[in-house]
Coordinates of C-alpha atoms and ligand atoms in Angstrom, one line a residue:
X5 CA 65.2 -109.7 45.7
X6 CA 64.0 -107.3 42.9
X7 CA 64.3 -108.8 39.3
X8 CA 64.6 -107.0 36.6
X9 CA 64.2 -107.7 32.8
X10 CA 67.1 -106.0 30.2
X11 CA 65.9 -104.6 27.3
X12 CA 69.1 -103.3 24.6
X13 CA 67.5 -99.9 22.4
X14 CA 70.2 -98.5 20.2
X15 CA 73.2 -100.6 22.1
X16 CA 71.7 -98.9 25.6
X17 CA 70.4 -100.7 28.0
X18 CA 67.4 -100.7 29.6
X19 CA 66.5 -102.1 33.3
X20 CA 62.8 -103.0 33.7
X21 CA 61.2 -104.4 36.8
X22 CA 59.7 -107.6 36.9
X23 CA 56.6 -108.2 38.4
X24 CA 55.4 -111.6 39.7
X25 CA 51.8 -112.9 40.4
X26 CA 50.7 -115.3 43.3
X27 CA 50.7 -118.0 41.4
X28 CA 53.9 -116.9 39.6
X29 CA 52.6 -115.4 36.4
X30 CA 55.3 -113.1 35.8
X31 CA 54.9 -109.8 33.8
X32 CA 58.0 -106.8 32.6
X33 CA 57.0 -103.4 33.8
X34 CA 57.1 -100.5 30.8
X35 CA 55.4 -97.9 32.3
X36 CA 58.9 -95.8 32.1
X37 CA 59.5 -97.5 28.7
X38 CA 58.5 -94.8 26.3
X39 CA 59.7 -91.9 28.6
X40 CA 62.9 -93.3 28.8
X41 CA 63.4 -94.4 25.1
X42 CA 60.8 -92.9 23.1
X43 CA 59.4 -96.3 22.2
X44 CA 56.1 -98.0 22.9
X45 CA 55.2 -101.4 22.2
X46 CA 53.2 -102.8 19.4
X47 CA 50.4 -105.7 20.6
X48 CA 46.6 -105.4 18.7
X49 CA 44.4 -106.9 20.6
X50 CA 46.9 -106.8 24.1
X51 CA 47.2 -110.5 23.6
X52 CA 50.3 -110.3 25.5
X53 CA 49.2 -107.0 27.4
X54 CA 48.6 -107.1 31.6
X55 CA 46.4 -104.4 32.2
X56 CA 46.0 -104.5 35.7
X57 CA 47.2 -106.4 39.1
X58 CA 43.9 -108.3 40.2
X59 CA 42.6 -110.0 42.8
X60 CA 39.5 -111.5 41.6
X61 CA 39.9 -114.8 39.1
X62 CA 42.9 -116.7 38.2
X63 CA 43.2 -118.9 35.0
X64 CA 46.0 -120.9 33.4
X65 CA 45.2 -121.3 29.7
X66 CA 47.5 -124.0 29.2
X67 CA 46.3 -126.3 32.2
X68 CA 42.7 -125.2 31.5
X69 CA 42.7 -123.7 35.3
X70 CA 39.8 -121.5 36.7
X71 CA 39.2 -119.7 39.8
X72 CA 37.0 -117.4 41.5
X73 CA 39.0 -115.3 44.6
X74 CA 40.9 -118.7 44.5
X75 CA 38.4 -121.1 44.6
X76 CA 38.3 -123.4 41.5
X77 CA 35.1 -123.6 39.2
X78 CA 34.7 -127.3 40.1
X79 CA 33.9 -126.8 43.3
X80 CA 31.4 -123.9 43.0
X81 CA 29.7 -125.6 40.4
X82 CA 28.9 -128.7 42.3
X83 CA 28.3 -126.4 45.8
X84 CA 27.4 -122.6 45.5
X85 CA 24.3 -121.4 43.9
X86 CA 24.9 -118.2 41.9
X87 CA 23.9 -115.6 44.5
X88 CA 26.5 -116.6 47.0
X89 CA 29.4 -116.8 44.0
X90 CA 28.3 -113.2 43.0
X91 CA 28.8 -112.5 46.9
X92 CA 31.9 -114.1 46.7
X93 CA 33.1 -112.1 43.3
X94 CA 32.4 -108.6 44.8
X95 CA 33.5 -109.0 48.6
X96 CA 36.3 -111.4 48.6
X97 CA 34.9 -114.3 50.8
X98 CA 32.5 -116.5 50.8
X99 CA 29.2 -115.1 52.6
X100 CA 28.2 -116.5 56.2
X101 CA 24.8 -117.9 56.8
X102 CA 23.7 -113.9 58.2
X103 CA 25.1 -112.5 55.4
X104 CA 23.6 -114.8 52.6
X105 CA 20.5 -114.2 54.0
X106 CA 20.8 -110.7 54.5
X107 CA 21.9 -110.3 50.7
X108 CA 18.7 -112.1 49.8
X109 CA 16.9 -110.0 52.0
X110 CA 18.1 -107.0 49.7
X111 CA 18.0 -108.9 46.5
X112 CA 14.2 -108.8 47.0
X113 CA 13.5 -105.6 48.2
X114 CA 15.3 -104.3 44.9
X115 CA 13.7 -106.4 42.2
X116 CA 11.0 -104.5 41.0
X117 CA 11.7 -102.0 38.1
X118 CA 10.2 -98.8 37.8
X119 CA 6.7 -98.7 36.3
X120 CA 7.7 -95.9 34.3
X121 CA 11.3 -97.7 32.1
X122 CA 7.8 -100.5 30.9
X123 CA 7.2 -97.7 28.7
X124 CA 10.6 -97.6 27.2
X125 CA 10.2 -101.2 26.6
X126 CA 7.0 -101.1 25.0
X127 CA 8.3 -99.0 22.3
X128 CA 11.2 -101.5 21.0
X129 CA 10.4 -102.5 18.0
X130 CA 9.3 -105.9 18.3
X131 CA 12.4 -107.3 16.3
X132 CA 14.8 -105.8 18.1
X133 CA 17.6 -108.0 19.6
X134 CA 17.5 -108.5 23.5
X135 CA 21.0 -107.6 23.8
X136 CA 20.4 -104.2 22.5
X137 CA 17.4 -103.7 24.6
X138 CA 19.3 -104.6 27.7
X139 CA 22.4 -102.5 27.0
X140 CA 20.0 -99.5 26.6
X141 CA 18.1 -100.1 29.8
X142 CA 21.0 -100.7 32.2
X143 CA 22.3 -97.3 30.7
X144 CA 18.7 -95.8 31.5
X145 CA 18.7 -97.0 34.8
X146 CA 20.7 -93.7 35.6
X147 CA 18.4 -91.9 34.9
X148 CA 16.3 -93.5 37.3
X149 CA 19.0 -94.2 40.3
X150 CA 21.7 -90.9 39.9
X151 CA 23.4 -91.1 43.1
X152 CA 27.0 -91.2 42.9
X153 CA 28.9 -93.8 44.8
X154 CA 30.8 -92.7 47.5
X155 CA 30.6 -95.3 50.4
X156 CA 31.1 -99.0 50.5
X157 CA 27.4 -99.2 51.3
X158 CA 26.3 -97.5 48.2
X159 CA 28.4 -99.5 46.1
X160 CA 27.1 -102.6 47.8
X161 CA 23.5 -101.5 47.4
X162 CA 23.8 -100.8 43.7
X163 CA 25.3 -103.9 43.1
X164 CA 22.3 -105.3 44.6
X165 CA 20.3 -103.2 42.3
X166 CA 21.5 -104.0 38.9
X167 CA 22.0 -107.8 39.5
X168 CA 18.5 -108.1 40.6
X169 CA 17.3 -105.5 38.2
X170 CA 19.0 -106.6 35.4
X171 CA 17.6 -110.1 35.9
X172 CA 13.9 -109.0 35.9
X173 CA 15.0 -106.5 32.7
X174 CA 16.1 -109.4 30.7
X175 CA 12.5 -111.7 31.7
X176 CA 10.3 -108.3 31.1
X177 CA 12.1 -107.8 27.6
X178 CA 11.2 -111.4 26.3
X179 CA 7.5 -110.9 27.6
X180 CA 7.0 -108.1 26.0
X181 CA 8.7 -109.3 22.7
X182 CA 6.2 -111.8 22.7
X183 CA 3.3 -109.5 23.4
X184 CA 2.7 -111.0 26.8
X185 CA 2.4 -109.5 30.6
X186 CA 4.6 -108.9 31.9
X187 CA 5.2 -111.4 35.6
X188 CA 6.6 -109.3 38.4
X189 CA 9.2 -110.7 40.6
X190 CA 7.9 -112.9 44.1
X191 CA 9.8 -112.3 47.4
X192 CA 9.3 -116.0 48.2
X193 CA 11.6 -117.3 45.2
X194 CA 15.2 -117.9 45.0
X195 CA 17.0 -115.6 42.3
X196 CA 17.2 -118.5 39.5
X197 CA 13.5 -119.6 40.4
X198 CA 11.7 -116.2 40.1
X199 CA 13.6 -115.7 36.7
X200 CA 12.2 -118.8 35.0
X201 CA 8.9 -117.7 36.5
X202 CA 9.4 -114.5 35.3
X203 CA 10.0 -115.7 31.9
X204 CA 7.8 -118.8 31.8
X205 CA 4.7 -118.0 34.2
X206 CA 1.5 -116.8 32.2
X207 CA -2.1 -116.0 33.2
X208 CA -2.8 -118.7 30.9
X209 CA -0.2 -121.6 31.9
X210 CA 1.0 -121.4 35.6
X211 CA 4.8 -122.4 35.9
X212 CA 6.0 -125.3 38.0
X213 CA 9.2 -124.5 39.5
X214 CA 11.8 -127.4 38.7
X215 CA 14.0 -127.6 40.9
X216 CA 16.3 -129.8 38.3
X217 CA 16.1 -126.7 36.0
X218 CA 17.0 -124.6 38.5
X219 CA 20.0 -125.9 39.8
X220 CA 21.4 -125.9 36.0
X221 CA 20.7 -122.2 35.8
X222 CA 23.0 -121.6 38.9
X223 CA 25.5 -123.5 38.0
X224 CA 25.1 -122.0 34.2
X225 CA 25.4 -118.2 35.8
X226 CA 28.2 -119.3 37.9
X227 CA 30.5 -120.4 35.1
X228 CA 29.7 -117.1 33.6
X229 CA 30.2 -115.1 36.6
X230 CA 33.5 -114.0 35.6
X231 CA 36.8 -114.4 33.7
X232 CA 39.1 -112.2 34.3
X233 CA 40.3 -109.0 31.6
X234 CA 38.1 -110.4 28.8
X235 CA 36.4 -107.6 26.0
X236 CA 32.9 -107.4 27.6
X237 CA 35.0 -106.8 31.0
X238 CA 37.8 -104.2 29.5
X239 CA 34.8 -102.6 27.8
X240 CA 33.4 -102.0 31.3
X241 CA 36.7 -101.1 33.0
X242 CA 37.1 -98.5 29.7
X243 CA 34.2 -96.6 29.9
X244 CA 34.4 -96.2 34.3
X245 CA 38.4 -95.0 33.6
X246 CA 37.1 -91.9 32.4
X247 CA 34.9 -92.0 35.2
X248 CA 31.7 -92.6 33.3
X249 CA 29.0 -93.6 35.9
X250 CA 28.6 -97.7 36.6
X251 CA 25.4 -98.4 35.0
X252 CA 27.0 -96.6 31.7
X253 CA 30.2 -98.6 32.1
X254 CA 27.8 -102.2 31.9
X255 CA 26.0 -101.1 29.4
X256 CA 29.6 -100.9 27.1
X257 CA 29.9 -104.2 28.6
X258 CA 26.6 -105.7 27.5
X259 CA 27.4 -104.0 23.9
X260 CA 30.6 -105.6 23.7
X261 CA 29.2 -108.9 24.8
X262 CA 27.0 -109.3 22.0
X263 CA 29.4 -109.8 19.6
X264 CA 29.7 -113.7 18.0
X265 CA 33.4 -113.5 18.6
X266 CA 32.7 -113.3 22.2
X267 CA 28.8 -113.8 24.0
X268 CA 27.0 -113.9 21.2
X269 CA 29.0 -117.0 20.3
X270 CA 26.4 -119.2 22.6
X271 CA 23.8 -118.1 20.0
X272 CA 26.1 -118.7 17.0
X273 CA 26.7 -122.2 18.4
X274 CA 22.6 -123.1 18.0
X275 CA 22.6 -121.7 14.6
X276 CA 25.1 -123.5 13.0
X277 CA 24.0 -126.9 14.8
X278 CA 20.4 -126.0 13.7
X279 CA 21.9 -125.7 10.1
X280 CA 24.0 -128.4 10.0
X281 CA 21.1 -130.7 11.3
X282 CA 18.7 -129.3 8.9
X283 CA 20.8 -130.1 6.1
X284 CA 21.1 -133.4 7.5
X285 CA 24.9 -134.2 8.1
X286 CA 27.8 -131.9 6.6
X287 CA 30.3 -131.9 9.7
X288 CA 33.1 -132.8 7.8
X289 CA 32.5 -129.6 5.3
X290 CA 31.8 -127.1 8.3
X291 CA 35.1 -128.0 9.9
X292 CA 36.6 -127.6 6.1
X293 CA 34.7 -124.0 6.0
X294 CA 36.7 -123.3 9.1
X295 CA 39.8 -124.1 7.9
X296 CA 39.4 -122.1 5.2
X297 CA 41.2 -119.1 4.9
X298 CA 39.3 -117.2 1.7
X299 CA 35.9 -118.0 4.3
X300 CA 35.9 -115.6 7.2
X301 CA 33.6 -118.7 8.8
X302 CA 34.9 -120.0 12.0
X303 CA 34.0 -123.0 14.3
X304 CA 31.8 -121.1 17.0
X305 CA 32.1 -122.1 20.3
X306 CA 35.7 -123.4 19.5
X307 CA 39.1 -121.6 20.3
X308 CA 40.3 -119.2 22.8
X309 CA 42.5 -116.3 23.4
X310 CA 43.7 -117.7 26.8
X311 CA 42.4 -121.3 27.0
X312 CA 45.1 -123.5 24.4
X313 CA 43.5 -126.4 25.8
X314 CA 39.8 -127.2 26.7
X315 CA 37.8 -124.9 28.9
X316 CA 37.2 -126.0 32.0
X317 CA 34.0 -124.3 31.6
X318 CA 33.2 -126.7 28.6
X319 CA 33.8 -129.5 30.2
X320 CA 31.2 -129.1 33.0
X321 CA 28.7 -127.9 30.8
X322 CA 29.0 -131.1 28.6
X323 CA 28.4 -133.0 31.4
X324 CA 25.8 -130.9 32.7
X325 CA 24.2 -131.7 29.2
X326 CA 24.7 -134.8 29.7
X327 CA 22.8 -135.0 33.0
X328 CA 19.8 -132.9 32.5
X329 CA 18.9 -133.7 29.4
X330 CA 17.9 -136.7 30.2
X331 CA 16.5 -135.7 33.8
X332 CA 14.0 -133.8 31.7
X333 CA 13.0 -136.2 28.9
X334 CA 14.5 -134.0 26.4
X335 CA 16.8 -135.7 23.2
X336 CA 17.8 -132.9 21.6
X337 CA 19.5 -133.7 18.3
X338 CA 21.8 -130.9 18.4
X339 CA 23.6 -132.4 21.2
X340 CA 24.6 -135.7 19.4
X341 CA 26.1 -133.0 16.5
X342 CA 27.8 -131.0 18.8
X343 CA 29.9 -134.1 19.9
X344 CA 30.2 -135.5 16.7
X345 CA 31.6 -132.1 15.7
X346 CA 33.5 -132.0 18.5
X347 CA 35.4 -135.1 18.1
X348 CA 35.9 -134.5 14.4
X349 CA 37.8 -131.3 15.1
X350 CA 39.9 -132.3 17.8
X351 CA 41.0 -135.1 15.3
X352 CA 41.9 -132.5 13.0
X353 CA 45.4 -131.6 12.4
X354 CA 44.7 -127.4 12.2
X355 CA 42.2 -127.7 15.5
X356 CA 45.8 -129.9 17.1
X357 CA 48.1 -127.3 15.5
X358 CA 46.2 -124.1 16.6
X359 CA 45.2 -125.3 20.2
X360 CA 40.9 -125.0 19.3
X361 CA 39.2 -126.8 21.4
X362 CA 35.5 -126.1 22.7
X363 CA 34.7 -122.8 24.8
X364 CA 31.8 -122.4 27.5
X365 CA 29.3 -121.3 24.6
X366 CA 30.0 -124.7 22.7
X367 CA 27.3 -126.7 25.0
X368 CA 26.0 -123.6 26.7
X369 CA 23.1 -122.9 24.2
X370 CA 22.0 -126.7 24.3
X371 CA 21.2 -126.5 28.4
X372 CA 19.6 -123.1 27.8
X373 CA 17.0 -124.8 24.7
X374 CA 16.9 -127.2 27.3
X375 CA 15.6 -125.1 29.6
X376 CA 13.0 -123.4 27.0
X377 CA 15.4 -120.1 26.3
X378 CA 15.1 -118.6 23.3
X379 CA 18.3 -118.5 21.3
X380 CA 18.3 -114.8 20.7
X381 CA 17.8 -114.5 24.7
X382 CA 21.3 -116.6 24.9
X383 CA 23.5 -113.2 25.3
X384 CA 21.4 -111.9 28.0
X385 CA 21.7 -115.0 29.9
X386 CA 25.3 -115.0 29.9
X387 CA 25.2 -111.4 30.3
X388 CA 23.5 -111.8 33.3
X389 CA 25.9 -114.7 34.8
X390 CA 28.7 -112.4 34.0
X391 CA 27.4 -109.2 35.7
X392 CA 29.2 -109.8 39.5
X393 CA 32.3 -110.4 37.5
X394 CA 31.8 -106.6 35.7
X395 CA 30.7 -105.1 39.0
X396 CA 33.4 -106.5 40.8
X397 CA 35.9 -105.6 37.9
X398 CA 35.1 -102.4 37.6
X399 CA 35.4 -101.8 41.9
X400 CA 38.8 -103.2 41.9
X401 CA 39.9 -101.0 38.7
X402 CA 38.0 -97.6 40.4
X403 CA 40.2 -98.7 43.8
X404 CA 43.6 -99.0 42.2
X405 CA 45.5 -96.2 42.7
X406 CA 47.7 -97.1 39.8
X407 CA 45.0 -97.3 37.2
X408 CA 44.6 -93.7 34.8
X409 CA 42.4 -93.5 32.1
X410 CA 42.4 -95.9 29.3
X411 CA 44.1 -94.6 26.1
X412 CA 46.6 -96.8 24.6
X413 CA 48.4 -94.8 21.9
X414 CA 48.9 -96.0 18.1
X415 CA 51.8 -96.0 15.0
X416 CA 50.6 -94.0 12.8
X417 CA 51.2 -95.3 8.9
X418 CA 49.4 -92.7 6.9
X419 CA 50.7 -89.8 5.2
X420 CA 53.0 -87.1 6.3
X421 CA 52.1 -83.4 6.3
X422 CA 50.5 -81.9 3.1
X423 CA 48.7 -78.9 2.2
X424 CA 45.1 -78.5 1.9
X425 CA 43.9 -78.3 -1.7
X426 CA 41.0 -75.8 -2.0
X427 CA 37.8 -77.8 -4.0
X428 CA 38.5 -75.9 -7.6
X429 CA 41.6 -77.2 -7.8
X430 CA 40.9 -80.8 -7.0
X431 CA 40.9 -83.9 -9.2
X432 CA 41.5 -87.5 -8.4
X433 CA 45.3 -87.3 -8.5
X434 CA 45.1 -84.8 -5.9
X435 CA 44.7 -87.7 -3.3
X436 CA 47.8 -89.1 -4.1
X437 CA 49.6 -85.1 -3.4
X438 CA 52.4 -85.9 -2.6
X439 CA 53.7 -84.8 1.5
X440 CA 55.1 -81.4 2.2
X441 CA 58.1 -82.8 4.1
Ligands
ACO509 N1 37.6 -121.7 13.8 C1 38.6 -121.7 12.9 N2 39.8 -121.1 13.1 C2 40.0 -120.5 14.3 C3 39.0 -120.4 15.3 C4 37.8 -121.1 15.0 N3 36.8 -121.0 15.9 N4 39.5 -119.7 16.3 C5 40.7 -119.3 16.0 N5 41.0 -119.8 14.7 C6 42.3 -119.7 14.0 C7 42.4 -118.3 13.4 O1 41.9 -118.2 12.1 C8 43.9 -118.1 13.5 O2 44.5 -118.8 12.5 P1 45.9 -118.2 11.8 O3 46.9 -118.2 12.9 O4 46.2 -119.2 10.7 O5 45.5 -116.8 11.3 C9 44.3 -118.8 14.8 O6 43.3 -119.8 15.0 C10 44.4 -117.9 16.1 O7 43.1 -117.2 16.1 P2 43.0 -115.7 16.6 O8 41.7 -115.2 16.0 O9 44.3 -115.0 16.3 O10 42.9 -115.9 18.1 P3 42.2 -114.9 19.2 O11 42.8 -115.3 20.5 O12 42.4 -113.5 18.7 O13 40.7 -115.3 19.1 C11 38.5 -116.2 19.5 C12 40.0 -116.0 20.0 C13 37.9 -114.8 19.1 C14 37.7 -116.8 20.6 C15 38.6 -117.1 18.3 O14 39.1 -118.4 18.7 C16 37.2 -117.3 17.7 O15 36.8 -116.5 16.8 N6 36.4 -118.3 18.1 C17 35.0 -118.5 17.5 C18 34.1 -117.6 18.3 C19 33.8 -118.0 19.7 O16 33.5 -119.2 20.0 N7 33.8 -117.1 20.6 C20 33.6 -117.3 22.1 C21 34.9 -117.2 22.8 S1 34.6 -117.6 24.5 C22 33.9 -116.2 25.1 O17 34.1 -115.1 24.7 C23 32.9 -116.4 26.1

């Protein structure tokens, strides 16, 4: 039976459908609401705004709940490797044997990048921040690949493209940072392997391949891989609603990415451990900066707009942590600090109140010094992971018949109509003149 929600405007009454999810989410339909009444509804940020019906990843914030075409995170972790999740993300299913290798097949044959786009990267300026370099050369890849999409196959090819593209981008942008050659991509590496080659291998040093570091960088991409209608992800779905081509819409989502509020916050993470470790101690006053109101300081890597309890995210990547580290001989200090920290603002009545706890970037940028990442590469690397999750996004949102363009609309608090002034007869109390009507 149809449900229906009653909204009362002015003593009339309203009927609104209800719609319900799978896994019985349920959500009011307004779409007539403004036609019908004149009124829209006020919510900054659409904290409590469903933008879509989706197929793709389910979470429950308040049971810490994630799931990828409905299988959970756990499980993927521990089994898949990244390219078979990313598989998974765009086509619905997991891959069979033919298909896996048949995507690996392509995933090669696409990895080179175009002699010519080394230029564009030459001429960064040596300080610029990955991020920005990466966003601009997904959105230049058009220029290199303009064919529109019109079949399944071409999506499924460029897919292929920009997530093995993108991946030998992100290595050739921190070689040439550093002034080095740049490694081309070998067909007879896995996709996590002939990154870290890519990034690590020199004419001077030959990389080993470990096979320990490896496996953490699949299981690192995979918990990026997606999550749902988060910024980086609306910025993508944003730019395609106006039918902007693909590799334009990532590049939005790269920019939107590299924001501390949402991936840079893996790099924000390192930087206040560093600090607080460098100044030897000082947890108790960082959690007190936090709390702060008059500070616009926050805990990075804690709190989330969906999760109100801990990621589940977090929670593998502490154990990962936990597991490597010590695999590879490594006793990073920073690690001890991030628990301390941790357990010092879950013990804290504002962290209880407000429902903080650690997000994926709290433990992320530890595994990623681990592995000998940079911290200003730490965006890319999540942006990276989180690619099959855009690409994906962005195919379900260019299928739905129900989507339009992206505009919400606004309430507009400034002042009514008033008459132009001409410059002679201007002075500073003119900008209080006061409204026509
Ligand atoms: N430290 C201190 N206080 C916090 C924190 C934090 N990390 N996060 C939220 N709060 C407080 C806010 O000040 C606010 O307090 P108030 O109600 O007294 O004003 C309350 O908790 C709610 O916070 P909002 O900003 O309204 O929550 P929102 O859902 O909009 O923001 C966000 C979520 C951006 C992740 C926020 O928690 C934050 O800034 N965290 C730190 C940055 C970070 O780690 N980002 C990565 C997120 S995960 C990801 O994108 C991959």
């Amino acid at each position: 039976m149809k449900e229906f929600a009653t909204l009362i405007i002015d003593g009339k009454e309203m009927k609104l459908p209800v719609i319900t999810g799978t896994e019985g989410e349920k959500a009011i339909d307004i779409r007539s609401l403004r036609q019908e009444t004149g009124f829209i509804t006020y919510d900054p940020g659409f904290a409590n705004t469903g933008s879509c019906k989706s197929k793709i990843t389910f979470m429950n914030g308040e049971k810490g709940v994630l799931r990828y075409r409905g299988i959970p995170i756990e499980q993927l972790a521990e089994k898949s490797s990244f390219v078979e999740t990313s598989y998974l993300l765009i086509n619905g299913h997991l891959p069979t044997q033919e298909e896996l290798t048949r995507n690996s097949i392509m995933l090669n044959d696409q990895s080179m990048v175009h002699e010519d786009m080394q230029i564009f990267f030459q001429n960064f300026p040596r300080l610029s921040h990955p991020m920005g370099i990466l966003s601009a050369m997904v959105n230049a890849l058009r220029s290199f690949y303009p064919e529109l999409i019109t079949t399944e196959e071409e999506f499924q090819k460029v897919f292929i493209r920009m997530l093995s593209k993108v991946r030998t981008m992100a290595a050739m942008s921190y070689k040439i940072s550093r002034g080095h050659k740049v490694i081309y991509p070998r067909a007879d590496y896995t996709y996590c392997a002939n990154f870290l080659n890519m990034m690590f291998d020199s004419p001077v040093n030959p990389y080993q391949i470990d096979y320990e570091i490896v496996k953490a960088l699949n299981t690192f991409w995979i918990l990026h891989a997606d999550h749902e209608q988060n910024c980086s992800t609306s910025a993508v779905k944003t730019v395609g609603s106006s039918r902007a081509n693909i590799y334009a819409s990532v590049s939005a989502g790269i920019a939107a990415l590299w924001g501390p509020l949402h991936g840079g916050a893996n790099q924000a993470v390192i930087e206040m451990l560093t600090d607080i470790h460098k100044k030897g101690g000082g947890i108790k006053e960082v959690v007190e900066k936090a709390k702060n109101k008059r500070s616009s300081f926050r805990l990075m890597g804690f709190g989330h707009r969906v999760y109100k309890t801990y990621d589940p995210r977090a929670k593998i990547m502490k154990k990962i942590c936990d597991k490597v580290l010590p695999k590879l001989k490594i006793d990073d200090p920073l690690l001890d600090i991030a628990k301390q920290l941790e357990e010092v603002a879950l013990n804290d009545q504002y962290f209880i109140d407000k429902y903080l706890y650690p997000n994926v970037d709290f433990y992320s940028g530890i595994l990623l010094r681990a592995m000998g990442i940079p911290t200003n590469m730490f965006p890319v690397m999540f942006a990276i992971g989180r690619l099959p999750g855009w690409i994906a996004q962005w195919k379900e949102h260019m299928d739905d018949k129900e989507q339009k363009i992206v505009r919400p609309r606004q309430i507009y608090m400034g002042k009514n109509k008033i008459s132009y002034t001409p410059i002679s007869k201007r002075d500073s109390s003119s900008a209080d003149t006061e409204s026509d009507d």
